[in-house]
Coordinates of C-alpha atoms (C1' of nucleotides) in Angstrom, one line a residue:
Chain A
M108 CA 74.6 75.9 95.9
T109 CA 78.3 76.1 96.8
Y110 CA 81.3 77.0 94.7
S111 CA 85.0 76.1 94.7
I112 CA 87.5 79.0 94.5
N113 CA 88.0 78.7 90.8
E114 CA 84.3 78.3 90.1
L115 CA 83.5 81.4 91.9
A116 CA 86.4 83.2 90.3
A117 CA 85.1 82.3 86.9
L118 CA 81.6 83.3 87.8
A119 CA 82.6 86.7 89.1
G120 CA 85.2 87.3 86.4
I121 CA 88.1 87.7 88.9
S122 CA 91.1 85.6 89.7
A123 CA 91.4 82.9 92.3
R124 CA 94.3 84.9 93.7
T125 CA 92.0 87.8 94.3
L126 CA 89.7 85.5 96.3
R127 CA 92.6 84.2 98.4
Y128 CA 93.7 87.8 99.0
Y129 CA 90.2 88.8 100.1
D130 CA 90.3 85.8 102.5
Q131 CA 93.8 86.9 103.7
I132 CA 92.7 90.4 104.6
G133 CA 89.5 89.2 106.1
L134 CA 87.3 90.8 103.5
L135 CA 85.6 87.6 102.3
T136 CA 86.1 84.5 104.5
P137 CA 84.8 81.3 103.0
G138 CA 84.0 78.1 104.7
R139 CA 86.4 75.2 104.6
Q140 CA 86.0 71.5 103.9
Q141 CA 87.0 69.6 106.9
D142 CA 89.3 67.1 105.4
N143 CA 91.2 69.0 102.7
A144 CA 90.9 72.6 103.8
Y145 CA 89.5 73.6 100.4
R146 CA 87.7 76.9 100.4
V147 CA 83.9 76.6 100.0
Y148 CA 81.8 79.6 99.0
G149 CA 78.1 79.5 99.7
Q150 CA 75.3 81.8 98.8
K151 CA 76.1 84.2 101.6
E152 CA 79.7 84.6 100.3
V153 CA 78.5 85.0 96.8
D154 CA 76.2 87.8 97.8
R155 CA 78.9 89.4 99.8
L156 CA 81.3 89.2 96.9
Q157 CA 78.8 90.8 94.7
Q158 CA 78.7 93.7 97.1
I159 CA 82.4 93.9 97.3
L160 CA 82.8 93.9 93.6
F161 CA 80.1 96.5 93.2
Y162 CA 81.7 99.0 95.6
R163 CA 85.2 98.2 94.3
E164 CA 84.0 99.0 90.8
L165 CA 82.8 102.3 92.1
G166 CA 86.4 103.0 93.0
F167 CA 86.5 102.4 96.7
S168 CA 89.6 100.9 98.3
L169 CA 89.2 97.5 99.8
T170 CA 89.5 98.9 103.3
E171 CA 86.6 101.3 102.6
V172 CA 84.6 98.5 101.0
K173 CA 85.1 96.4 104.2
Q174 CA 83.9 99.3 106.3
M175 CA 80.9 99.9 104.1
I176 CA 79.6 96.4 104.1
E177 CA 80.4 95.6 107.7
A178 CA 79.3 98.7 109.6
D179 CA 75.6 98.7 109.7
D180 CA 75.5 102.2 110.9
Y181 CA 77.6 103.2 108.0
D182 CA 75.9 105.8 106.0
S183 CA 76.3 104.3 102.5
L184 CA 74.1 107.0 101.0
K185 CA 76.4 109.7 102.1
A186 CA 79.5 107.7 101.2
L187 CA 78.1 107.3 97.7
Q188 CA 77.4 111.0 97.4
D189 CA 80.9 111.8 98.6
H190 CA 82.2 109.4 96.1
L191 CA 80.2 110.9 93.3
L192 CA 82.0 114.2 93.9
V193 CA 85.3 112.4 93.7
L194 CA 84.3 110.7 90.5
K195 CA 83.2 114.0 88.9
E196 CA 86.4 115.6 89.9
K197 CA 88.3 112.7 88.5
Q198 CA 86.5 113.1 85.2
A199 CA 87.2 116.8 85.1
Q200 CA 90.8 116.0 85.8
T201 CA 90.9 113.5 83.0
G202 CA 89.3 116.0 80.7
L203 CA 92.1 118.4 81.5
L204 CA 94.6 115.7 80.8
I205 CA 93.0 115.0 77.5
T206 CA 93.2 118.6 76.4
N207 CA 96.7 118.9 77.6
V208 CA 97.8 115.8 75.7
E209 CA 96.0 117.2 72.6
K210 CA 97.8 120.4 73.0
T211 CA 101.1 118.7 73.3
I212 CA 100.3 116.6 70.2
A213 CA 99.4 119.7 68.3
S214 CA 102.5 121.5 69.5
L215 CA 104.7 118.6 68.6
K216 CA 103.2 118.3 65.2
G217 CA 103.8 121.9 64.8
E218 CA 107.4 121.5 65.9
L219 CA 107.9 118.7 63.4
T220 CA 107.0 121.0 60.6
M221 CA 108.9 124.0 62.1
S222 CA 112.1 125.1 60.8
D223 CA 115.1 124.7 63.0
E224 CA 115.1 128.4 63.7
E225 CA 111.6 128.4 64.9
K226 CA 112.3 125.3 67.0
F227 CA 115.1 127.1 68.6
E228 CA 112.9 130.0 69.4
G229 CA 110.5 127.6 71.1
F230 CA 113.3 126.2 73.2
K231 CA 114.5 129.6 74.1
Q232 CA 111.1 130.4 75.2
Q233 CA 110.9 127.3 77.2
L234 CA 114.2 128.0 78.9
I235 CA 112.9 131.2 80.1
N236 CA 109.8 129.5 81.5
D237 CA 111.9 126.9 83.3
N238 CA 113.4 129.4 85.6
E239 CA 110.0 130.4 86.7
K240 CA 108.8 127.1 87.7
Q241 CA 106.8 128.3 90.7
Y242 CA 104.5 130.2 88.4
G243 CA 105.0 127.5 85.8
K244 CA 101.5 126.4 85.7
E245 CA 100.0 129.6 84.6
I246 CA 102.8 130.2 82.2
R247 CA 102.6 126.7 80.8
E248 CA 99.0 127.2 80.1
K249 CA 99.5 130.5 78.4
Y250 CA 102.5 129.2 76.6
G251 CA 100.7 126.0 75.6
D252 CA 97.9 128.0 74.1
D253 CA 100.2 130.2 72.1
V254 CA 102.1 127.2 70.9
V255 CA 98.8 125.5 69.9
D256 CA 97.6 128.6 68.1
Q257 CA 100.9 128.9 66.4
S258 CA 101.3 125.3 65.4
N259 CA 97.7 124.9 64.5
A260 CA 98.2 127.6 62.1
K261 CA 101.5 126.2 60.9
L262 CA 99.9 122.9 60.4
K263 CA 98.4 123.9 57.1
G264 CA 100.4 126.9 56.6
L265 CA 97.6 129.1 57.7
T266 CA 98.3 132.7 58.3
A267 CA 97.2 134.2 61.6
R268 CA 94.5 136.0 59.6
Q269 CA 93.2 132.8 58.2
Y270 CA 93.3 131.1 61.5
E271 CA 91.2 133.9 63.0
Q272 CA 88.7 133.4 60.2
A273 CA 88.5 129.8 61.0
Q274 CA 87.8 130.5 64.6
E275 CA 85.2 133.0 63.7
L276 CA 83.6 130.5 61.5
S277 CA 83.6 127.9 64.3
N278 CA 81.8 130.3 66.6
Q279 CA 79.2 131.1 63.9
L280 CA 78.7 127.4 63.3
N281 CA 77.9 126.8 66.9
V282 CA 75.3 129.5 66.9
Y283 CA 73.7 128.1 63.8
L284 CA 73.7 124.5 65.1
K285 CA 72.0 125.5 68.3
K286 CA 69.2 127.3 66.5
A287 CA 68.8 124.4 64.1
V288 CA 68.6 121.9 66.9
E289 CA 65.9 124.0 68.5
Q290 CA 63.9 123.8 65.3
G291 CA 64.4 120.1 65.4
Q292 CA 64.5 119.3 61.6
P293 CA 67.8 118.0 60.2
D294 CA 66.4 118.8 56.7
S295 CA 65.5 122.4 57.6
E296 CA 67.2 125.2 55.7
L297 CA 69.0 126.3 58.8
A298 CA 70.4 122.8 59.4
Q299 CA 71.6 122.5 55.9
K300 CA 73.2 126.0 56.2
T301 CA 74.9 124.7 59.3
C302 CA 76.3 121.8 57.2
A303 CA 77.6 124.2 54.6
L304 CA 79.3 126.1 57.3
H305 CA 80.8 123.0 58.7
K306 CA 82.2 122.1 55.3
E307 CA 83.6 125.5 54.9
W308 CA 85.2 125.3 58.3
L309 CA 86.7 121.9 57.4
G310 CA 88.3 123.5 54.5
Y311 CA 90.7 125.2 56.8
Y312 CA 92.0 122.0 58.2
W313 CA 91.6 119.3 55.6
P314 CA 93.9 119.1 52.6
Q315 CA 91.1 117.7 50.5
Y316 CA 87.4 117.4 51.1
S317 CA 85.3 114.3 50.6
K318 CA 81.7 113.6 51.4
E319 CA 82.5 110.2 52.9
A320 CA 85.2 111.6 55.2
H321 CA 82.8 114.3 56.2
L322 CA 80.1 111.8 57.1
G323 CA 82.7 109.7 58.9
L324 CA 83.7 112.6 61.0
A325 CA 80.1 113.3 61.8
Q326 CA 79.6 109.8 62.9
M327 CA 82.7 110.1 65.0
Y328 CA 81.2 113.1 66.7
V329 CA 78.5 110.8 67.8
D330 CA 80.6 107.9 68.8
D331 CA 83.4 109.7 70.6
P332 CA 82.3 110.7 74.0
R333 CA 84.5 113.8 74.1
F334 CA 83.2 115.2 70.9
K335 CA 79.8 114.2 71.8
A336 CA 80.1 116.1 75.0
Y337 CA 81.3 119.1 73.1
Y338 CA 78.3 119.2 70.9
E339 CA 76.0 118.2 73.7
A340 CA 77.1 121.4 75.4
I341 CA 76.1 123.5 72.4
A342 CA 72.7 121.9 72.1
P343 CA 71.1 118.7 73.5
G344 CA 71.6 115.9 70.9
G345 CA 73.9 118.2 68.9
A346 CA 76.2 115.5 67.7
E347 CA 73.4 113.3 66.4
F348 CA 71.6 116.2 64.9
L349 CA 74.7 117.4 63.0
R350 CA 75.3 113.9 61.8
D351 CA 71.8 113.5 60.6
A352 CA 71.8 116.8 58.9
L353 CA 75.0 116.0 57.2
K354 CA 73.6 112.8 56.0
I355 CA 71.1 114.7 54.1
Y356 CA 73.5 117.4 53.1
C357 CA 76.0 115.0 51.6
S358 CA 73.5 112.9 49.8
Chain B
M466 CA 123.1 128.0 88.6
T467 CA 123.1 124.7 90.5
Y468 CA 120.7 123.3 93.1
S469 CA 121.0 120.9 96.0
I470 CA 118.5 118.1 96.2
N471 CA 116.2 119.9 98.6
E472 CA 116.4 123.2 96.8
L473 CA 115.4 121.6 93.5
A474 CA 112.7 119.6 95.3
A475 CA 111.2 122.8 96.7
L476 CA 111.6 124.5 93.3
A477 CA 109.8 121.8 91.5
G478 CA 107.3 121.1 94.2
I479 CA 108.2 117.5 94.7
S480 CA 110.0 115.6 97.5
A481 CA 113.7 114.9 97.8
R482 CA 112.9 111.2 98.0
T483 CA 111.3 111.5 94.6
L484 CA 114.5 113.0 93.2
R485 CA 116.6 110.2 94.8
Y486 CA 114.2 107.7 93.3
Y487 CA 114.6 109.2 89.9
D488 CA 118.3 109.0 90.3
Q489 CA 118.0 105.4 91.4
I490 CA 116.0 104.3 88.4
G491 CA 118.3 106.3 86.1
L492 CA 115.6 108.7 85.1
L493 CA 117.4 111.9 86.3
T494 CA 121.1 111.5 87.2
P495 CA 122.6 114.5 88.8
G496 CA 126.3 115.4 89.2
R497 CA 128.1 114.8 92.5
Q498 CA 130.3 117.0 94.6
Q499 CA 133.7 115.3 94.7
D500 CA 134.3 115.4 98.5
N501 CA 130.9 114.8 100.0
A502 CA 129.0 113.0 97.3
Y503 CA 126.1 115.5 97.5
R504 CA 123.9 115.5 94.5
V505 CA 124.2 118.6 92.3
Y506 CA 121.6 119.6 89.8
G507 CA 122.5 122.0 87.0
Q508 CA 120.5 123.6 84.3
K509 CA 120.5 120.5 82.2
E510 CA 119.0 118.5 84.9
V511 CA 116.4 121.2 85.7
D512 CA 115.3 121.2 82.1
R513 CA 115.1 117.4 82.1
L514 CA 113.1 117.4 85.3
Q515 CA 110.7 119.8 83.8
Q516 CA 110.1 117.4 80.9
I517 CA 109.8 114.5 83.3
L518 CA 107.2 116.3 85.4
F519 CA 105.3 117.4 82.3
Y520 CA 104.9 113.9 80.9
R521 CA 104.2 112.5 84.3
E522 CA 101.4 115.0 84.7
L523 CA 100.0 113.8 81.4
G524 CA 99.6 110.4 83.1
F525 CA 102.5 108.5 81.6
S526 CA 104.4 106.0 83.8
L527 CA 108.0 106.8 84.6
T528 CA 109.2 104.1 82.3
E529 CA 107.2 105.6 79.5
V530 CA 108.4 109.1 80.4
K531 CA 112.0 107.9 80.1
Q532 CA 111.3 106.5 76.7
M533 CA 109.5 109.6 75.6
I534 CA 112.2 112.1 76.5
E535 CA 114.9 109.9 75.1
A536 CA 113.1 109.1 71.9
D537 CA 112.7 111.4 69.0
D538 CA 109.7 113.6 68.4
Y539 CA 108.1 111.2 66.0
D540 CA 107.9 108.4 68.5
S541 CA 106.8 110.7 71.2
L542 CA 104.0 111.8 68.9
K543 CA 102.8 108.3 68.4
A544 CA 103.0 107.6 72.2
L545 CA 101.0 110.7 72.8
Q546 CA 98.3 109.6 70.4
D547 CA 98.1 106.2 71.9
H548 CA 97.9 107.7 75.3
L549 CA 95.1 109.9 74.2
L550 CA 93.0 106.9 73.3
V551 CA 93.6 105.4 76.7
L552 CA 92.6 108.6 78.4
K553 CA 89.4 108.9 76.4
E554 CA 88.5 105.4 77.2
K555 CA 89.1 106.1 80.8
Q556 CA 87.0 109.2 80.7
A557 CA 84.1 107.3 79.1
Q558 CA 84.5 104.7 81.8
T559 CA 84.4 107.2 84.5
G560 CA 81.3 108.7 82.9
L561 CA 79.6 105.3 83.1
L562 CA 80.6 105.0 86.7
I563 CA 79.1 108.4 87.5
T564 CA 75.7 107.4 86.0
N565 CA 76.1 104.1 87.9
V566 CA 76.6 105.8 91.2
E567 CA 73.8 108.2 90.5
K568 CA 71.5 105.4 89.8
T569 CA 72.6 103.6 93.0
I570 CA 72.0 106.7 95.0
A571 CA 68.5 107.0 93.5
S572 CA 67.7 103.4 94.2
L573 CA 69.1 103.7 97.7
K574 CA 66.8 106.6 98.3
G575 CA 63.9 104.6 97.0
E576 CA 65.2 101.6 98.8
L577 CA 63.8 102.9 102.0
T578 CA 60.5 101.6 101.0
M579 CA 61.8 98.5 99.3
S580 CA 61.3 95.1 100.7
D581 CA 64.2 92.7 101.3
E582 CA 63.1 90.6 98.5
E583 CA 63.3 93.4 96.0
K584 CA 66.7 94.3 97.2
F585 CA 67.8 90.7 96.6
E586 CA 66.4 90.9 93.1
G587 CA 68.8 93.6 92.2
F588 CA 71.8 91.5 93.2
K589 CA 70.6 88.5 91.4
Q590 CA 70.4 90.5 88.2
Q591 CA 74.0 91.4 88.8
L592 CA 75.0 87.8 89.1
I593 CA 73.4 87.0 85.8
N594 CA 75.4 89.8 84.2
D595 CA 78.6 88.5 85.6
N596 CA 78.0 85.1 84.3
E597 CA 78.2 86.5 80.8
K598 CA 81.3 88.5 81.4
Q599 CA 83.7 85.8 80.3
Y600 CA 81.7 85.1 77.2
G601 CA 81.4 88.8 76.6
K602 CA 85.1 89.2 76.5
E603 CA 85.5 86.8 73.7
I604 CA 82.8 88.5 71.8
R605 CA 84.3 91.8 72.3
E606 CA 87.5 90.5 70.8
K607 CA 85.5 89.1 68.0
Y608 CA 83.7 92.3 67.7
G609 CA 86.9 94.1 67.1
D610 CA 87.5 91.9 64.1
D611 CA 83.9 92.5 63.0
V612 CA 84.4 96.2 62.9
V613 CA 87.4 95.7 60.7
D614 CA 85.3 93.3 58.5
Q615 CA 82.5 95.8 58.6
S616 CA 84.5 98.7 57.3
N617 CA 86.2 96.5 54.8
A618 CA 82.9 95.3 53.6
K619 CA 81.8 98.9 53.5
L620 CA 84.7 99.7 51.2
K621 CA 84.6 96.6 49.1
G622 CA 81.4 94.7 49.2
L623 CA 78.5 97.0 49.8
T624 CA 77.2 99.1 47.0
A625 CA 76.3 102.6 47.8
R626 CA 72.7 101.7 47.5
Q627 CA 73.0 98.9 50.0
Y628 CA 74.9 101.2 52.4
E629 CA 72.1 103.7 52.1
Q630 CA 69.5 101.1 52.9
A631 CA 71.5 99.9 55.9
Q632 CA 71.7 103.5 57.2
E633 CA 68.0 104.0 56.6
L634 CA 67.3 100.8 58.5
S635 CA 69.5 102.0 61.3
N636 CA 67.5 105.2 61.6
Q637 CA 64.3 103.4 61.6
L638 CA 65.6 101.1 64.3
N639 CA 66.4 104.0 66.5
V640 CA 62.9 105.3 66.2
Y641 CA 61.5 101.9 67.1
L642 CA 63.9 101.4 69.9
K643 CA 63.0 104.8 71.4
K644 CA 59.3 104.1 71.3
A645 CA 59.8 100.6 72.7
V646 CA 61.9 101.9 75.6
E647 CA 59.1 104.4 76.4
Q648 CA 56.6 101.6 76.6
G649 CA 59.1 99.8 78.9
Q650 CA 58.4 96.2 78.2
P651 CA 61.2 94.1 76.5
D652 CA 58.6 91.5 75.6
S653 CA 56.3 94.0 73.9
E654 CA 55.4 93.6 70.3
L655 CA 57.2 96.8 69.5
A656 CA 60.4 95.7 71.3
Q657 CA 60.4 92.4 69.4
K658 CA 59.9 94.2 66.2
T659 CA 62.9 96.3 67.0
C660 CA 64.9 93.1 67.5
A661 CA 63.8 91.9 64.1
L662 CA 64.9 95.2 62.6
H663 CA 68.2 94.9 64.4
K664 CA 68.7 91.4 63.0
E665 CA 67.9 92.7 59.5
W666 CA 70.3 95.5 60.0
L667 CA 73.0 93.1 61.0
G668 CA 72.5 91.2 57.8
Y669 CA 74.2 94.1 56.0
Y670 CA 77.3 93.7 58.0
W671 CA 77.6 90.1 59.1
P672 CA 78.5 87.4 56.7
Q673 CA 76.5 84.9 58.7
Y674 CA 74.0 85.4 61.5
S675 CA 73.9 83.4 64.7
K676 CA 71.8 84.0 67.7
E677 CA 74.7 83.7 70.1
A678 CA 76.7 86.3 68.3
H679 CA 73.7 88.5 68.2
L680 CA 73.2 88.2 72.0
G681 CA 76.9 88.7 72.5
L682 CA 76.8 91.9 70.5
A683 CA 73.9 93.1 72.5
Q684 CA 75.8 92.4 75.7
M685 CA 78.7 94.3 74.3
Y686 CA 76.4 97.3 73.7
V687 CA 76.0 97.3 77.4
D688 CA 79.6 96.8 78.3
D689 CA 81.3 99.0 75.8
P690 CA 81.0 102.6 76.9
R691 CA 81.2 103.9 73.4
F692 CA 78.2 101.9 72.3
K693 CA 76.4 102.3 75.6
A694 CA 76.6 106.1 75.2
Y695 CA 75.3 105.8 71.6
Y696 CA 72.2 103.9 72.7
E697 CA 71.8 106.0 75.8
A698 CA 71.5 109.0 73.5
I699 CA 68.6 107.3 71.7
A700 CA 66.8 106.4 74.8
P701 CA 67.7 106.1 78.5
G702 CA 68.8 102.6 79.3
G703 CA 68.6 101.9 75.5
A704 CA 71.5 99.4 75.5
E705 CA 70.2 97.4 78.4
F706 CA 66.7 97.4 77.0
L707 CA 67.8 96.2 73.6
R708 CA 69.8 93.4 75.3
D709 CA 66.9 92.3 77.4
A710 CA 64.6 92.4 74.4
L711 CA 67.0 90.4 72.4
K712 CA 67.3 87.8 75.1
I713 CA 63.7 87.2 74.6
Y714 CA 63.8 87.5 70.9
C715 CA 66.6 85.0 70.5
S716 CA 65.2 82.4 72.9
Chain C
dG750 C1' 97.4 53.1 88.2
dT751 C1' 98.6 57.2 86.5
dA752 C1' 98.2 61.7 84.6
dA753 C1' 95.8 65.9 84.6
dA754 C1' 93.3 69.1 86.9
dC755 C1' 92.5 71.5 91.0
dG756 C1' 93.6 72.9 95.7
dA757 C1' 96.7 74.8 99.4
dT758 C1' 100.4 77.9 101.3
dG759 C1' 104.5 80.8 101.0
dA760 C1' 107.2 84.1 98.9
dC761 C1' 108.7 87.5 95.8
dG762 C1' 107.5 91.2 92.4
dT763 C1' 105.1 95.4 90.7
dA764 C1' 105.0 101.6 90.9
dG765 C1' 106.1 105.5 93.0
dC766 C1' 107.3 106.9 96.2
dG767 C1' 106.6 107.9 102.2
dT768 C1' 108.9 107.2 106.2
dC769 C1' 112.1 106.0 109.5
dA770 C1' 117.0 104.7 110.9
dA771 C1' 121.8 105.4 111.2
dG772 C1' 125.3 107.9 110.1
dG773 C1' 128.4 111.8 107.5
dT774 C1' 129.0 117.1 106.5
dC775 C1' 128.5 122.0 106.9
dA776 C1' 127.8 126.6 108.9
dA777 C1' 127.0 129.1 112.9
dT778 C1' 127.2 129.9 117.6
dC779 C1' 128.8 129.4 122.5
Chain D
dG968 C1' 137.3 124.0 119.9
dA969 C1' 133.1 122.0 120.8
dT970 C1' 128.4 121.7 120.1
dT971 C1' 124.0 122.3 117.8
dG972 C1' 120.9 122.0 114.2
dA973 C1' 120.2 121.8 109.3
dC974 C1' 121.3 119.2 105.5
dC975 C1' 123.2 115.3 103.1
dT976 C1' 124.0 110.1 102.3
dT977 C1' 122.5 105.1 101.8
dG978 C1' 119.6 101.3 103.2
dA979 C1' 115.5 99.2 104.3
dC980 C1' 110.7 98.5 105.1
dG981 C1' 105.8 100.0 104.1
dC982 C1' 101.9 100.9 101.2
dT983 C1' 97.7 98.7 97.2
dA984 C1' 95.8 94.9 95.1
dC985 C1' 96.9 91.7 93.5
dG986 C1' 100.3 88.5 89.4
dT987 C1' 103.2 85.0 89.2
dC988 C1' 105.9 81.3 90.3
dA989 C1' 107.3 77.2 93.4
dT990 C1' 106.3 73.4 96.0
dC991 C1' 103.3 70.5 97.8
dG992 C1' 98.7 67.7 98.6
dT993 C1' 94.0 66.1 96.6
dT994 C1' 90.6 64.8 93.4
dT995 C1' 89.0 63.2 89.2
dA996 C1' 89.1 60.9 84.6
dC997 C1' 90.7 57.5 81.7

DNA sequence: GTAAACGATGACGTAGCGTCAAGGTCAATC
DNA sequence: GATTGACCTTGACGCTACGTCATCGTTTAC
């Protein structure tokens, strides 16, 4: 069973250019037909390509991949374990990025609804921070939080007091949810109380409440890995449980 | 307060080369001293650099950064929201990679007692998957449309009663799937019953059923991190199991 | 027989800089 | 005044992992 370059490319879901490149850097060297110099990939090359793609998908550089599959004394277990750490770090990093972007969005939304005077205050604040770039990171974090708090509150014209109440409600909600999940019944009194709290909490952020939107949000908690992770941290299966409970609550 | 190129570089924690590059691509154009053509960075440039670095840290490309800080707030907001989606996708992807690596490590550890034949089996399985990658892509595109259709149908076509039934079916399906996965055989009676339920469930959303589309959807469950996570939450390896079971069911 | 499809090599392009190289400028010291 | 060393300039090549032509030869289908 042999493949031409394009056949193998199609099979593996990569481009022919990629295969030529792998040939060029000596990562995957196919045989050649004697008369026309076409590349010929046999079973051995297919297998090797599989390994290459596998390690590549794990995020290794091609140089690393080459070392991995060529050195037989290479400790692939250790390499994988090392790489696992890198991946986890990467995920944490991305997580940070996400919250940062969200904060920026929130603050931008806030600014859009801010008066010019308030905007100017923000800029003045920023100017001050700029001069202290060395300590900028801490300050930005602090500043970012403040802005978020502010603008979140601004978003619906919440007073600081109301905002505090919403936060308090959120904490309470988490406690209830955790207990309800432990009991395990979405139709339990505790679970339904949790739903009520969730609705109340929503009231602080949503201009108008609807059951469908509420259910949709709950489903989103399940679908969106970020939200899912959030609720998973509160209680195992938290997102699903909340959604299921809300299904009952809203019906 | 003005800075030389190296001063600003030290202040901002970047290299002078970077600043020259930003000048080169017109991202940050400093003033020049008239006699020696040294770059001079004033307060305005420092502020702009701050913004540049900020957006860069959020993961935007320099081209995007340029657009962001030159566009108005509204466009920036949109860009940020788009970017957020990309980041979330990336995070989900990394999450998948992590479980992948963890599995590989586990299998590597177990591999010590594996025969060469068994080793080979694993790669062959991979090959089969890759074969369907191309097909999967089309389906994924189609699927995107289906979601639209689906939600449209939800809004227009389905009665509340039908929607409820579909939901109920979905719940039942999850229960069945979980049990089937626990048994572990994709060709078991329970697994095949699950497939039948899944088909029935699909009937609520698809205008016409076809085996190929059904299989494609199942493959998509495996490929798409969002859905994979969903089924993973029901039962470990849920997406793969359902796909394998459907392969048998549809044949 | 001819056109389309497939193959080959070579070369340039990408992003975001790092890293010389070759030279001009400035402040301080001998 | 000359030299030294730090700092500045532009220019050019390097890196990854290929994408994308351009130009050419080969195979296959009608």
